[in-house]
Amino acid sequence: MDKKIRVLLAKPGLDGHDRGIKVIAAALRDAGMEVIYTGLRQTPQMIVDAAIQEDVDAIGVSILSGAHMTLFPAILDVLKEKNASDIILFGGGIIPDDDKAELEKMGVAKVFTPGAPTEEAISFLRDAMKSKKSDENIM
Amino acid sequence: MTVLENFYKGDKRALSKIISYIEDRREGYRELLGKLYSKSGNAIRIGVTGPPGAGKSTLVNALLHRFLKEKKKVGVIAVDPSSPFTGGALLGDRVRMNEFPLDGDIYFRSMATRGASGGLAASTNNVLVALDAFGFDVTIVETVGVGQVELDIIDACDSVVVALVPDSGDAVQTMKAGLMEIADVFVVNKADRPNSDRIVTDLRTALEFKAHDENTWMIPVIPTVAVEKKNIEELYNKIFEHIAFIKANKQYEAHRRLQIEKKIIAILRSRFEKEFVSNLSEIVNLDNIIEEISLGNTNPYTVGKELYEKFHKL
Ligand SMILES: Nc1nc2c(ncn2[C@@H]2O[C@H](COP(=O)(O)OP(=O)(O)O)[C@@H](O)[C@H]2O)c(=O)[nH]1
Ligand SMILES: [Mg+2]
């Protein structure tokens, strides 16, 4: 059996708008991926803990509250702290171009702007998966 | 350091990777399962089933908080359906239980059915072996809950909780649906809703009519309000009373032996299916055979017999 692409989608922070992330969730599912949705008001710690338990390839977050410059780095920090930086972090929201560039420099794999077609996220994930290889020995 | 070595040291990240490995059925997964199996057999396995929206995830969440008080280590699997068309899945049970930290006593994993139809995922049974080997005291499986009876859970658990709600229909329907056969404990959740007393009484009456002697576990019916964690104590106690009961009268042992037998058969079935049936077109030219059948030169029954005999010699 082929390795399934598993993606965790979460909404960190306090804004309660989950329409966008639900649209992405449905699109990724329809593209054959397994999408784990964790819901609203997730802390970076909760997101990373869930991502590790679910052994996902990528974490996608939607941030509309304007707190992206604190939340993205916080998630990256927890990933690093838990030795899980191989999990790709991507996201979307209302994010100015300058911030987008800075976040991508920091280690966020991709920042999507509102209105980006869902196909973009799908092909981004598929491409990212191709370059991701595991060299771990299981037994 | 291999992933399995880290797994044995109690590393949750390694556990997660092992589970994926088993789920994806990657090269050598059977050998891996063989190793894990020898360390398993200690966990108490609880199943939670019932129609969609009955409150299974909310109930499991409430039970987990109860287990935390006991300092018991619990591994949870929640199963949701994969699309038969795309293979994709939306796994949403975490929404009700994402408050347990990775370094705590609870581990939670979502699984997609990946083609299986009995209420569990194709690899749930195998993943339970991994959780057991990792050292959890208890494992809990939440089934898909598509409405029909999900029989697979009987082969994966020691004790099965069936969750219903006041509008699930009457006891006769429950009986017809075969839920009486799989339940060890009935829960009528959402007891805060009107008419919950009626279905509770109804179920209790119906259960009394079931044939029983001193070796029969009397299935309890417990009203709960899972969102308020109401009457979870009673549910918790009944699950463990059931386990104690079946252990005392040897049903526990007998049930586990039956599960082993079924497991062997399932492994054989899947290997034969994989090696012969799935690869049929590589072994014989199906188009030619079908052509011959349509021309009236042979028939599916004769072909089936010939192919069977051919495989038999391989
Ligand atoms: N009124 C009421 N609602 C509940 C209760 N338990 C769960 N729910 C709600 O029922 C819905 C479905 O619950 P969920 O646990 O996801 O059900 P599942 O599909 O069986 O896992 C959610 O909106 C819950 O908040 C309860 O005891 N009373
Ligand atoms: Mg559920």
Short mmCIF file of C-alpha atoms and ligand atoms in Angstrom, two decimals:
data_model
loop_
_atom_site.label_atom_id
_atom_site.label_comp_id
_atom_site.label_asym_id
_atom_site.label_seq_id
_atom_site.Cartn_x
_atom_site.Cartn_y
_atom_site.Cartn_z
CA MET A 1 0.00 0.00 0.00
CA ASP A 2 1.21 3.51 -0.77
CA LYS A 3 2.03 5.88 1.98
CA LYS A 4 -0.99 8.09 2.61
CA ILE A 5 -0.51 11.81 2.95
CA ARG A 6 -1.74 12.82 6.40
CA VAL A 7 -2.36 16.45 7.24
CA LEU A 8 -3.41 18.06 10.50
CA LEU A 9 -5.53 21.19 10.18
CA ALA A 10 -5.98 23.47 13.14
CA LYS A 11 -7.08 26.93 14.08
CA PRO A 12 -4.79 28.47 16.63
CA GLY A 13 -5.61 31.69 18.41
CA LEU A 14 -8.88 33.17 19.38
CA ASP A 15 -10.75 34.00 16.20
CA GLY A 16 -13.64 31.67 15.56
CA HIS A 17 -13.80 31.75 11.78
CA ASP A 18 -13.40 28.19 10.60
CA ARG A 19 -15.05 28.39 7.19
CA GLY A 20 -11.79 28.71 5.28
CA ILE A 21 -10.11 25.83 7.01
CA LYS A 22 -13.13 23.59 6.49
CA VAL A 23 -13.02 24.31 2.76
CA ILE A 24 -9.34 23.32 2.68
CA ALA A 25 -10.11 20.22 4.76
CA ALA A 26 -12.73 19.06 2.26
CA ALA A 27 -10.46 19.80 -0.70
CA LEU A 28 -7.53 17.84 0.72
CA ARG A 29 -9.82 14.93 1.57
CA ASP A 30 -11.21 14.93 -1.96
CA ALA A 31 -7.64 14.86 -3.22
CA GLY A 32 -7.22 11.54 -1.40
CA MET A 33 -5.47 12.75 1.74
CA GLU A 34 -6.28 11.91 5.34
CA VAL A 35 -7.15 15.13 7.11
CA ILE A 36 -7.23 15.36 10.87
CA TYR A 37 -9.23 18.35 12.01
CA THR A 38 -8.69 19.48 15.59
CA GLY A 39 -10.98 22.45 15.81
CA LEU A 40 -10.81 25.96 17.17
CA ARG A 41 -8.64 27.71 19.76
CA GLN A 42 -5.70 25.36 19.62
CA THR A 43 -2.47 26.37 21.32
CA PRO A 44 0.86 25.69 19.52
CA GLN A 45 1.53 23.00 22.10
CA MET A 46 -1.79 21.25 21.42
CA ILE A 47 -1.24 21.45 17.68
CA VAL A 48 2.22 19.90 17.79
CA ASP A 49 1.21 17.26 20.34
CA ALA A 50 -1.66 16.22 18.08
CA ALA A 51 0.55 16.27 14.98
CA ILE A 52 3.03 13.91 16.62
CA GLN A 53 0.35 11.48 17.79
CA GLU A 54 -1.26 11.48 14.37
CA ASP A 55 2.13 11.15 12.65
CA VAL A 56 1.16 13.71 10.03
CA ASP A 57 3.37 14.85 7.20
CA ALA A 58 2.18 18.42 7.45
CA ILE A 59 0.39 20.87 9.71
CA GLY A 60 -1.85 23.49 8.16
CA VAL A 61 -3.13 26.41 10.19
CA SER A 62 -5.43 29.27 9.43
CA ILE A 63 -4.85 32.55 11.24
CA LEU A 64 -7.18 35.45 10.71
CA SER A 65 -6.68 37.18 14.05
CA GLY A 66 -3.55 39.07 12.99
CA ALA A 67 -1.42 37.10 15.44
CA HIS A 68 0.43 35.23 12.68
CA MET A 69 3.84 36.71 13.59
CA THR A 70 3.62 35.16 17.04
CA LEU A 71 1.66 31.96 16.36
CA PHE A 72 3.70 30.62 13.41
CA PRO A 73 7.07 31.05 15.20
CA ALA A 74 5.57 29.54 18.35
CA ILE A 75 4.52 26.42 16.45
CA LEU A 76 7.95 26.18 14.81
CA ASP A 77 9.57 26.44 18.25
CA VAL A 78 7.50 23.65 19.73
CA LEU A 79 8.20 21.48 16.68
CA LYS A 80 11.91 22.04 17.17
CA GLU A 81 11.74 21.44 20.89
CA LYS A 82 10.00 18.09 20.27
CA ASN A 83 12.42 17.05 17.56
CA ALA A 84 9.66 17.13 15.00
CA SER A 85 10.89 19.77 12.57
CA ASP A 86 10.50 17.30 9.72
CA ILE A 87 6.75 17.98 9.93
CA ILE A 88 5.99 20.63 7.33
CA LEU A 89 4.18 23.75 8.53
CA PHE A 90 2.01 25.71 6.14
CA GLY A 91 -0.82 28.11 6.59
CA GLY A 92 -3.03 30.84 5.38
CA GLY A 93 -4.90 33.89 6.48
CA ILE A 94 -4.84 37.62 6.09
CA ILE A 95 -1.08 38.01 5.96
CA PRO A 96 0.78 40.95 4.37
CA ASP A 97 3.48 40.17 1.77
CA ASP A 98 6.33 41.33 4.02
CA ASP A 99 5.22 39.07 6.84
CA LYS A 100 4.73 36.22 4.40
CA ALA A 101 8.32 36.54 3.23
CA GLU A 102 9.62 36.70 6.77
CA LEU A 103 7.58 33.67 7.86
CA GLU A 104 8.81 31.61 4.92
CA LYS A 105 12.38 32.59 5.78
CA MET A 106 11.77 31.45 9.35
CA GLY A 107 10.78 27.97 8.27
CA VAL A 108 7.09 28.08 7.45
CA ALA A 109 7.06 26.03 4.24
CA LYS A 110 4.34 28.00 2.55
CA VAL A 111 1.94 30.83 3.33
CA PHE A 112 -1.21 31.03 1.23
CA THR A 113 -3.08 34.26 0.82
CA PRO A 114 -6.88 34.38 1.02
CA GLY A 115 -8.56 33.39 -2.20
CA ALA A 116 -5.72 31.11 -3.30
CA PRO A 117 -7.34 28.16 -5.10
CA THR A 118 -7.36 24.95 -3.08
CA GLU A 119 -5.49 23.21 -5.92
CA GLU A 120 -2.44 25.20 -4.89
CA ALA A 121 -2.43 23.66 -1.45
CA ILE A 122 -2.93 20.21 -2.93
CA SER A 123 -0.04 20.44 -5.35
CA PHE A 124 2.15 22.12 -2.74
CA LEU A 125 1.62 19.16 -0.40
CA ARG A 126 2.14 16.54 -3.09
CA ASP A 127 5.41 18.18 -4.18
CA ALA A 128 6.60 18.57 -0.62
CA MET A 129 5.93 14.89 -0.02
CA LYS A 130 8.10 13.88 -2.98
CA SER A 131 11.17 15.57 -1.57
CA LYS A 132 10.48 14.24 1.91
CA LYS A 133 12.11 10.90 2.48
CA SER A 134 12.51 8.81 5.54
CA ASP A 135 15.89 7.25 6.19
CA GLU A 136 14.91 5.79 9.52
CA ASN A 137 15.29 2.15 10.34
CA ILE A 138 12.13 0.72 11.76
CA MET A 139 13.41 -2.51 13.30
CA MET B 1 18.86 3.61 17.11
CA THR B 2 15.84 2.10 15.37
CA VAL B 3 12.30 3.36 15.72
CA LEU B 4 11.37 0.12 17.48
CA GLU B 5 14.13 0.60 20.06
CA ASN B 6 12.79 4.07 20.80
CA PHE B 7 9.30 2.60 20.97
CA TYR B 8 10.43 0.18 23.67
CA LYS B 9 11.90 3.10 25.59
CA GLY B 10 8.46 4.69 25.70
CA ASP B 11 8.94 7.34 23.01
CA LYS B 12 5.50 8.44 21.76
CA ARG B 13 6.88 9.76 18.49
CA ALA B 14 8.25 6.28 17.79
CA LEU B 15 4.87 4.79 18.67
CA SER B 16 3.20 7.11 16.16
CA LYS B 17 5.64 6.06 13.45
CA ILE B 18 5.19 2.39 14.22
CA ILE B 19 1.41 2.84 13.91
CA SER B 20 1.79 4.47 10.48
CA TYR B 21 4.11 1.71 9.40
CA ILE B 22 1.51 -0.88 10.35
CA GLU B 23 -1.34 1.12 8.82
CA ASP B 24 0.48 1.61 5.53
CA ARG B 25 1.48 -2.07 5.59
CA ARG B 26 5.00 -1.15 4.61
CA GLU B 27 7.68 -3.70 3.82
CA GLY B 28 8.14 -6.07 6.77
CA TYR B 29 5.14 -4.94 8.78
CA ARG B 30 4.15 -8.52 9.55
CA GLU B 31 7.53 -9.25 11.07
CA LEU B 32 7.20 -6.07 13.11
CA LEU B 33 3.74 -7.13 14.33
CA GLY B 34 5.13 -10.52 15.30
CA LYS B 35 7.65 -8.81 17.57
CA LEU B 36 5.05 -6.49 19.06
CA TYR B 37 2.59 -9.31 19.62
CA SER B 38 4.96 -11.09 21.97
CA LYS B 39 4.87 -8.02 24.24
CA SER B 40 1.11 -7.60 24.09
CA GLY B 41 -1.79 -9.18 25.92
CA ASN B 42 -1.89 -7.04 29.03
CA ALA B 43 -4.18 -4.18 28.08
CA ILE B 44 -7.90 -4.17 28.80
CA ARG B 45 -9.60 -3.40 25.50
CA ILE B 46 -12.78 -1.36 25.46
CA GLY B 47 -14.90 -0.62 22.40
CA VAL B 48 -17.43 2.16 21.96
CA THR B 49 -19.95 1.92 19.16
CA GLY B 50 -23.32 3.39 18.23
CA PRO B 51 -24.95 5.59 15.62
CA PRO B 52 -23.30 8.79 14.39
CA GLY B 53 -23.84 11.73 16.69
CA ALA B 54 -24.80 9.54 19.66
CA GLY B 55 -21.96 11.10 21.59
CA LYS B 56 -19.32 8.37 21.33
CA SER B 57 -16.38 10.78 21.18
CA THR B 58 -17.81 12.88 24.00
CA LEU B 59 -18.29 9.74 26.10
CA VAL B 60 -14.75 8.56 25.42
CA ASN B 61 -13.48 11.99 26.41
CA ALA B 62 -15.42 11.81 29.68
CA LEU B 63 -14.11 8.29 30.34
CA LEU B 64 -10.55 9.45 29.68
CA HIS B 65 -10.87 12.08 32.39
CA ARG B 66 -12.03 9.32 34.72
CA PHE B 67 -9.05 7.15 33.77
CA LEU B 68 -6.68 10.05 34.41
CA LYS B 69 -7.80 10.11 38.05
CA GLU B 70 -6.78 6.48 38.27
CA LYS B 71 -3.41 7.28 36.71
CA LYS B 72 -4.12 4.63 34.10
CA LYS B 73 -2.36 4.89 30.77
CA VAL B 74 -4.87 4.79 27.94
CA GLY B 75 -4.38 4.52 24.18
CA VAL B 76 -7.35 5.57 22.08
CA ILE B 77 -8.19 4.92 18.44
CA ALA B 78 -11.08 6.69 16.76
CA VAL B 79 -12.15 5.42 13.36
CA ASP B 80 -13.79 7.50 10.63
CA PRO B 81 -14.67 6.47 7.08
CA SER B 82 -12.40 6.80 4.05
CA SER B 83 -14.05 7.80 0.82
CA PRO B 84 -14.36 4.70 -1.37
CA PHE B 85 -13.78 6.92 -4.39
CA THR B 86 -10.79 9.05 -3.50
CA GLY B 87 -9.35 7.21 -0.50
CA GLY B 88 -9.35 10.51 1.36
CA ALA B 89 -10.83 10.98 4.82
CA LEU B 90 -11.82 13.69 7.21
CA LEU B 91 -11.02 12.60 10.74
CA GLY B 92 -12.80 14.81 13.23
CA ASP B 93 -12.99 12.95 16.53
CA ARG B 94 -10.10 14.95 17.95
CA VAL B 95 -12.31 18.00 18.16
CA ARG B 96 -13.88 16.45 21.28
CA MET B 97 -10.64 15.33 22.90
CA ASN B 98 -7.64 17.40 22.03
CA GLU B 99 -6.83 18.46 25.54
CA PHE B 100 -4.51 15.64 26.52
CA PRO B 101 -0.82 16.52 26.27
CA LEU B 102 1.67 14.23 24.56
CA ASP B 103 3.71 13.72 27.73
CA GLY B 104 0.63 12.66 29.74
CA ASP B 105 -1.06 9.30 30.17
CA ILE B 106 -3.44 9.53 27.22
CA TYR B 107 -2.51 8.85 23.62
CA PHE B 108 -5.02 9.44 20.86
CA ARG B 109 -4.85 8.39 17.25
CA SER B 110 -7.36 8.83 14.42
CA MET B 111 -7.67 6.11 11.80
CA ALA B 112 -9.43 6.07 8.44
CA THR B 113 -11.21 2.86 7.46
CA ARG B 114 -9.14 2.45 4.24
CA GLY B 115 -11.62 0.14 2.60
CA ALA B 116 -12.82 -1.85 5.59
CA SER B 117 -16.55 -1.93 6.27
CA GLY B 118 -17.11 -3.57 9.65
CA GLY B 119 -16.87 -0.40 11.71
CA LEU B 120 -13.13 -0.51 12.24
CA ALA B 121 -10.22 0.36 9.96
CA ALA B 122 -8.40 -2.33 8.01
CA SER B 123 -5.55 -2.22 10.53
CA THR B 124 -7.25 -1.31 13.80
CA ASN B 125 -6.67 -4.75 15.25
CA ASN B 126 -2.98 -4.56 14.43
CA VAL B 127 -2.63 -1.05 15.81
CA LEU B 128 -4.21 -2.27 19.05
CA VAL B 129 -1.40 -4.80 19.32
CA ALA B 130 1.09 -1.93 19.04
CA LEU B 131 -0.68 0.11 21.74
CA ASP B 132 -0.80 -2.94 23.98
CA ALA B 133 2.89 -3.65 23.43
CA PHE B 134 3.73 -0.01 24.15
CA GLY B 135 2.38 -0.55 27.64
CA PHE B 136 -1.02 1.08 27.84
CA ASP B 137 -3.17 -0.33 30.64
CA VAL B 138 -6.30 0.23 28.62
CA THR B 139 -7.13 0.70 24.95
CA ILE B 140 -10.33 2.28 23.72
CA VAL B 141 -11.65 2.06 20.17
CA GLU B 142 -14.40 4.30 18.87
CA THR B 143 -16.00 2.77 15.77
CA VAL B 144 -17.14 4.63 12.69
CA GLY B 145 -20.77 4.50 13.77
CA VAL B 146 -22.57 4.38 10.47
CA GLY B 147 -25.76 3.09 11.98
CA GLN B 148 -25.59 -0.56 11.04
CA VAL B 149 -24.09 -3.07 13.43
CA GLU B 150 -20.35 -2.92 13.48
CA LEU B 151 -19.36 -6.46 14.24
CA ASP B 152 -15.60 -6.08 13.92
CA ILE B 153 -15.45 -4.54 17.34
CA ILE B 154 -16.25 -7.88 18.98
CA ASP B 155 -12.99 -9.28 17.69
CA ALA B 156 -10.94 -6.33 18.87
CA CYS B 157 -12.26 -5.75 22.39
CA ASP B 158 -12.98 -7.33 25.75
CA SER B 159 -15.90 -5.10 26.60
CA VAL B 160 -18.19 -3.26 24.19
CA VAL B 161 -20.18 -0.16 25.09
CA VAL B 162 -23.11 0.58 22.78
CA ALA B 163 -24.21 4.20 22.92
CA LEU B 164 -27.77 5.11 21.97
CA VAL B 165 -29.73 8.33 22.34
CA PRO B 166 -33.40 8.95 23.26
CA ASP B 167 -34.35 9.24 19.59
CA SER B 168 -32.49 6.10 18.49
CA GLY B 169 -35.80 4.28 18.23
CA ASP B 170 -37.34 1.72 20.53
CA ALA B 171 -35.96 -1.45 22.03
CA VAL B 172 -37.46 -3.64 19.34
CA GLN B 173 -35.50 -1.80 16.69
CA THR B 174 -32.36 -2.08 18.77
CA MET B 175 -32.90 -5.79 19.06
CA LYS B 176 -33.51 -6.15 15.35
CA ALA B 177 -30.38 -4.18 14.63
CA GLY B 178 -28.43 -6.86 16.49
CA LEU B 179 -27.08 -4.41 19.05
CA MET B 180 -28.22 -6.65 21.91
CA GLU B 181 -25.76 -9.24 20.66
CA ILE B 182 -22.73 -7.00 20.72
CA ALA B 183 -23.38 -4.82 23.78
CA ASP B 184 -21.80 -5.59 27.14
CA VAL B 185 -22.95 -2.24 28.45
CA PHE B 186 -25.70 -0.04 27.02
CA VAL B 187 -25.50 3.70 27.38
CA VAL B 188 -28.45 5.98 26.73
CA ASN B 189 -26.58 9.21 26.20
CA LYS B 190 -28.13 12.68 26.03
CA ALA B 191 -30.29 11.78 29.00
CA ASP B 192 -30.85 15.51 29.36
CA ARG B 193 -33.26 15.21 26.44
CA PRO B 194 -36.96 14.42 26.79
CA ASN B 195 -38.09 10.79 26.64
CA SER B 196 -34.76 9.36 27.72
CA ASP B 197 -36.46 7.51 30.61
CA ARG B 198 -38.67 5.68 28.18
CA ILE B 199 -35.89 4.14 26.10
CA VAL B 200 -33.98 3.23 29.28
CA THR B 201 -36.98 1.33 30.72
CA ASP B 202 -37.75 -0.14 27.34
CA LEU B 203 -34.24 -1.50 26.89
CA ARG B 204 -34.12 -2.88 30.42
CA THR B 205 -37.39 -4.72 29.90
CA ALA B 206 -36.25 -6.16 26.58
CA LEU B 207 -32.96 -7.31 28.12
CA GLU B 208 -34.78 -9.13 30.92
CA PHE B 209 -36.43 -11.29 28.32
CA LYS B 210 -33.12 -12.53 27.01
CA ALA B 211 -32.35 -16.08 28.06
CA HIS B 212 -29.93 -16.11 30.96
CA ASP B 213 -28.41 -18.23 33.69
CA GLU B 214 -25.73 -17.57 36.32
CA ASN B 215 -23.05 -17.47 33.62
CA THR B 216 -24.79 -14.72 31.70
CA TRP B 217 -23.64 -11.17 32.20
CA MET B 218 -26.72 -9.03 32.74
CA ILE B 219 -26.26 -6.12 30.35
CA PRO B 220 -26.79 -2.86 32.23
CA VAL B 221 -28.45 0.21 30.72
CA ILE B 222 -26.88 3.44 31.89
CA PRO B 223 -28.29 6.89 31.18
CA THR B 224 -25.52 9.49 30.76
CA VAL B 225 -25.06 13.11 29.85
CA ALA B 226 -21.63 12.92 28.30
CA VAL B 227 -21.23 16.67 27.71
CA GLU B 228 -21.68 17.25 31.43
CA LYS B 229 -19.72 14.11 32.37
CA LYS B 230 -22.86 12.97 34.20
CA ASN B 231 -23.09 9.34 35.38
CA ILE B 232 -19.70 8.52 33.86
CA GLU B 233 -18.70 7.00 37.19
CA GLU B 234 -21.48 4.43 36.82
CA LEU B 235 -20.39 3.64 33.27
CA TYR B 236 -16.78 3.30 34.35
CA ASN B 237 -17.73 0.94 37.15
CA LYS B 238 -19.96 -1.21 34.96
CA ILE B 239 -17.24 -1.67 32.35
CA PHE B 240 -14.89 -2.96 35.01
CA GLU B 241 -17.60 -5.08 36.61
CA HIS B 242 -18.09 -6.69 33.22
CA ILE B 243 -14.38 -7.35 32.82
CA ALA B 244 -14.23 -8.85 36.33
CA PHE B 245 -17.28 -11.00 35.57
CA ILE B 246 -15.90 -12.50 32.37
CA LYS B 247 -12.53 -13.06 33.96
CA ALA B 248 -14.12 -14.91 36.87
CA ASN B 249 -16.13 -17.30 34.71
CA LYS B 250 -13.39 -17.88 32.10
CA GLN B 251 -15.28 -16.15 29.28
CA TYR B 252 -12.45 -13.66 29.03
CA GLU B 253 -9.94 -16.38 28.26
CA ALA B 254 -12.32 -18.16 25.86
CA HIS B 255 -13.08 -14.92 24.04
CA ARG B 256 -9.40 -14.14 23.62
CA ARG B 257 -8.72 -17.63 22.26
CA LEU B 258 -11.53 -17.23 19.76
CA GLN B 259 -10.07 -13.88 18.72
CA ILE B 260 -6.70 -15.52 18.09
CA GLU B 261 -8.34 -18.16 15.91
CA LYS B 262 -10.13 -15.46 13.93
CA LYS B 263 -6.92 -13.52 13.59
CA ILE B 264 -5.10 -16.48 12.06
CA ILE B 265 -7.93 -16.97 9.60
CA ALA B 266 -7.99 -13.27 8.75
CA ILE B 267 -4.25 -13.26 8.09
CA LEU B 268 -4.52 -16.31 5.84
CA ARG B 269 -7.49 -14.87 4.02
CA SER B 270 -5.76 -11.60 3.35
CA ARG B 271 -2.56 -13.28 2.17
CA PHE B 272 -4.40 -15.58 -0.21
CA GLU B 273 -6.47 -12.72 -1.44
CA LYS B 274 -3.44 -10.55 -1.97
CA GLU B 275 -1.27 -13.19 -3.60
CA PHE B 276 -3.85 -14.80 -5.84
CA VAL B 277 -7.06 -12.88 -6.25
CA SER B 278 -5.64 -9.35 -6.43
CA ASN B 279 -2.92 -10.42 -8.82
CA LEU B 280 -5.16 -12.59 -10.92
CA SER B 281 -4.58 -10.56 -14.05
CA GLU B 282 -0.82 -11.04 -13.68
CA ILE B 283 -1.11 -14.80 -13.39
CA VAL B 284 -3.62 -15.49 -16.17
CA ASN B 285 -4.93 -13.63 -19.15
CA LEU B 286 -8.37 -12.63 -17.92
CA ASP B 287 -9.43 -10.99 -21.18
CA ASN B 288 -8.92 -14.25 -23.06
CA ILE B 289 -10.84 -16.20 -20.44
CA ILE B 290 -13.74 -13.76 -20.53
CA GLU B 291 -13.74 -13.91 -24.30
CA GLU B 292 -13.92 -17.72 -24.17
CA ILE B 293 -16.82 -17.52 -21.73
CA SER B 294 -18.73 -15.07 -23.91
CA LEU B 295 -18.19 -17.32 -26.90
CA GLY B 296 -19.82 -20.10 -24.93
CA ASN B 297 -16.69 -22.26 -24.90
CA THR B 298 -16.50 -22.41 -21.12
CA ASN B 299 -18.14 -20.88 -18.04
CA PRO B 300 -17.15 -19.02 -14.85
CA TYR B 301 -17.63 -22.16 -12.74
CA THR B 302 -15.29 -24.32 -14.76
CA VAL B 303 -12.77 -21.49 -14.99
CA GLY B 304 -12.98 -20.99 -11.23
CA LYS B 305 -12.27 -24.65 -10.65
CA GLU B 306 -9.35 -24.70 -13.09
CA LEU B 307 -7.79 -21.57 -11.63
CA TYR B 308 -8.20 -22.90 -8.13
CA GLU B 309 -6.41 -26.10 -9.07
CA LYS B 310 -3.70 -24.11 -10.78
CA PHE B 311 -3.10 -21.99 -7.65
CA HIS B 312 -3.15 -25.06 -5.53
CA LYS B 313 -0.06 -26.36 -7.33
CA LEU B 314 1.85 -23.07 -7.06
N1 LIG C 1 -27.56 17.33 24.72
C1 LIG C 1 -26.50 16.54 24.72
N2 LIG C 1 -25.64 16.59 23.68
C2 LIG C 1 -24.57 15.77 23.68
C3 LIG C 1 -24.32 14.85 24.74
N3 LIG C 1 -23.20 14.16 24.44
C4 LIG C 1 -22.76 14.61 23.25
N4 LIG C 1 -23.57 15.59 22.79
C5 LIG C 1 -23.43 16.33 21.52
O1 LIG C 1 -23.71 15.47 20.44
C6 LIG C 1 -22.93 15.82 19.31
C7 LIG C 1 -22.20 14.61 18.76
O2 LIG C 1 -21.28 14.16 19.72
P1 LIG C 1 -20.04 13.24 19.32
O3 LIG C 1 -19.35 12.87 20.60
O4 LIG C 1 -19.21 13.86 18.27
O5 LIG C 1 -20.80 11.98 18.71
P2 LIG C 1 -20.21 10.71 17.89
O6 LIG C 1 -20.44 10.98 16.45
O7 LIG C 1 -21.04 9.55 18.36
O8 LIG C 1 -18.78 10.56 18.25
C8 LIG C 1 -21.99 16.93 19.77
O9 LIG C 1 -22.52 18.15 19.37
C9 LIG C 1 -22.01 16.79 21.28
O10 LIG C 1 -21.73 18.00 21.94
C10 LIG C 1 -25.24 14.84 25.85
O11 LIG C 1 -25.11 14.09 26.81
N5 LIG C 1 -26.30 15.69 25.78
MG MG C 2 -17.00 10.52 17.07
#
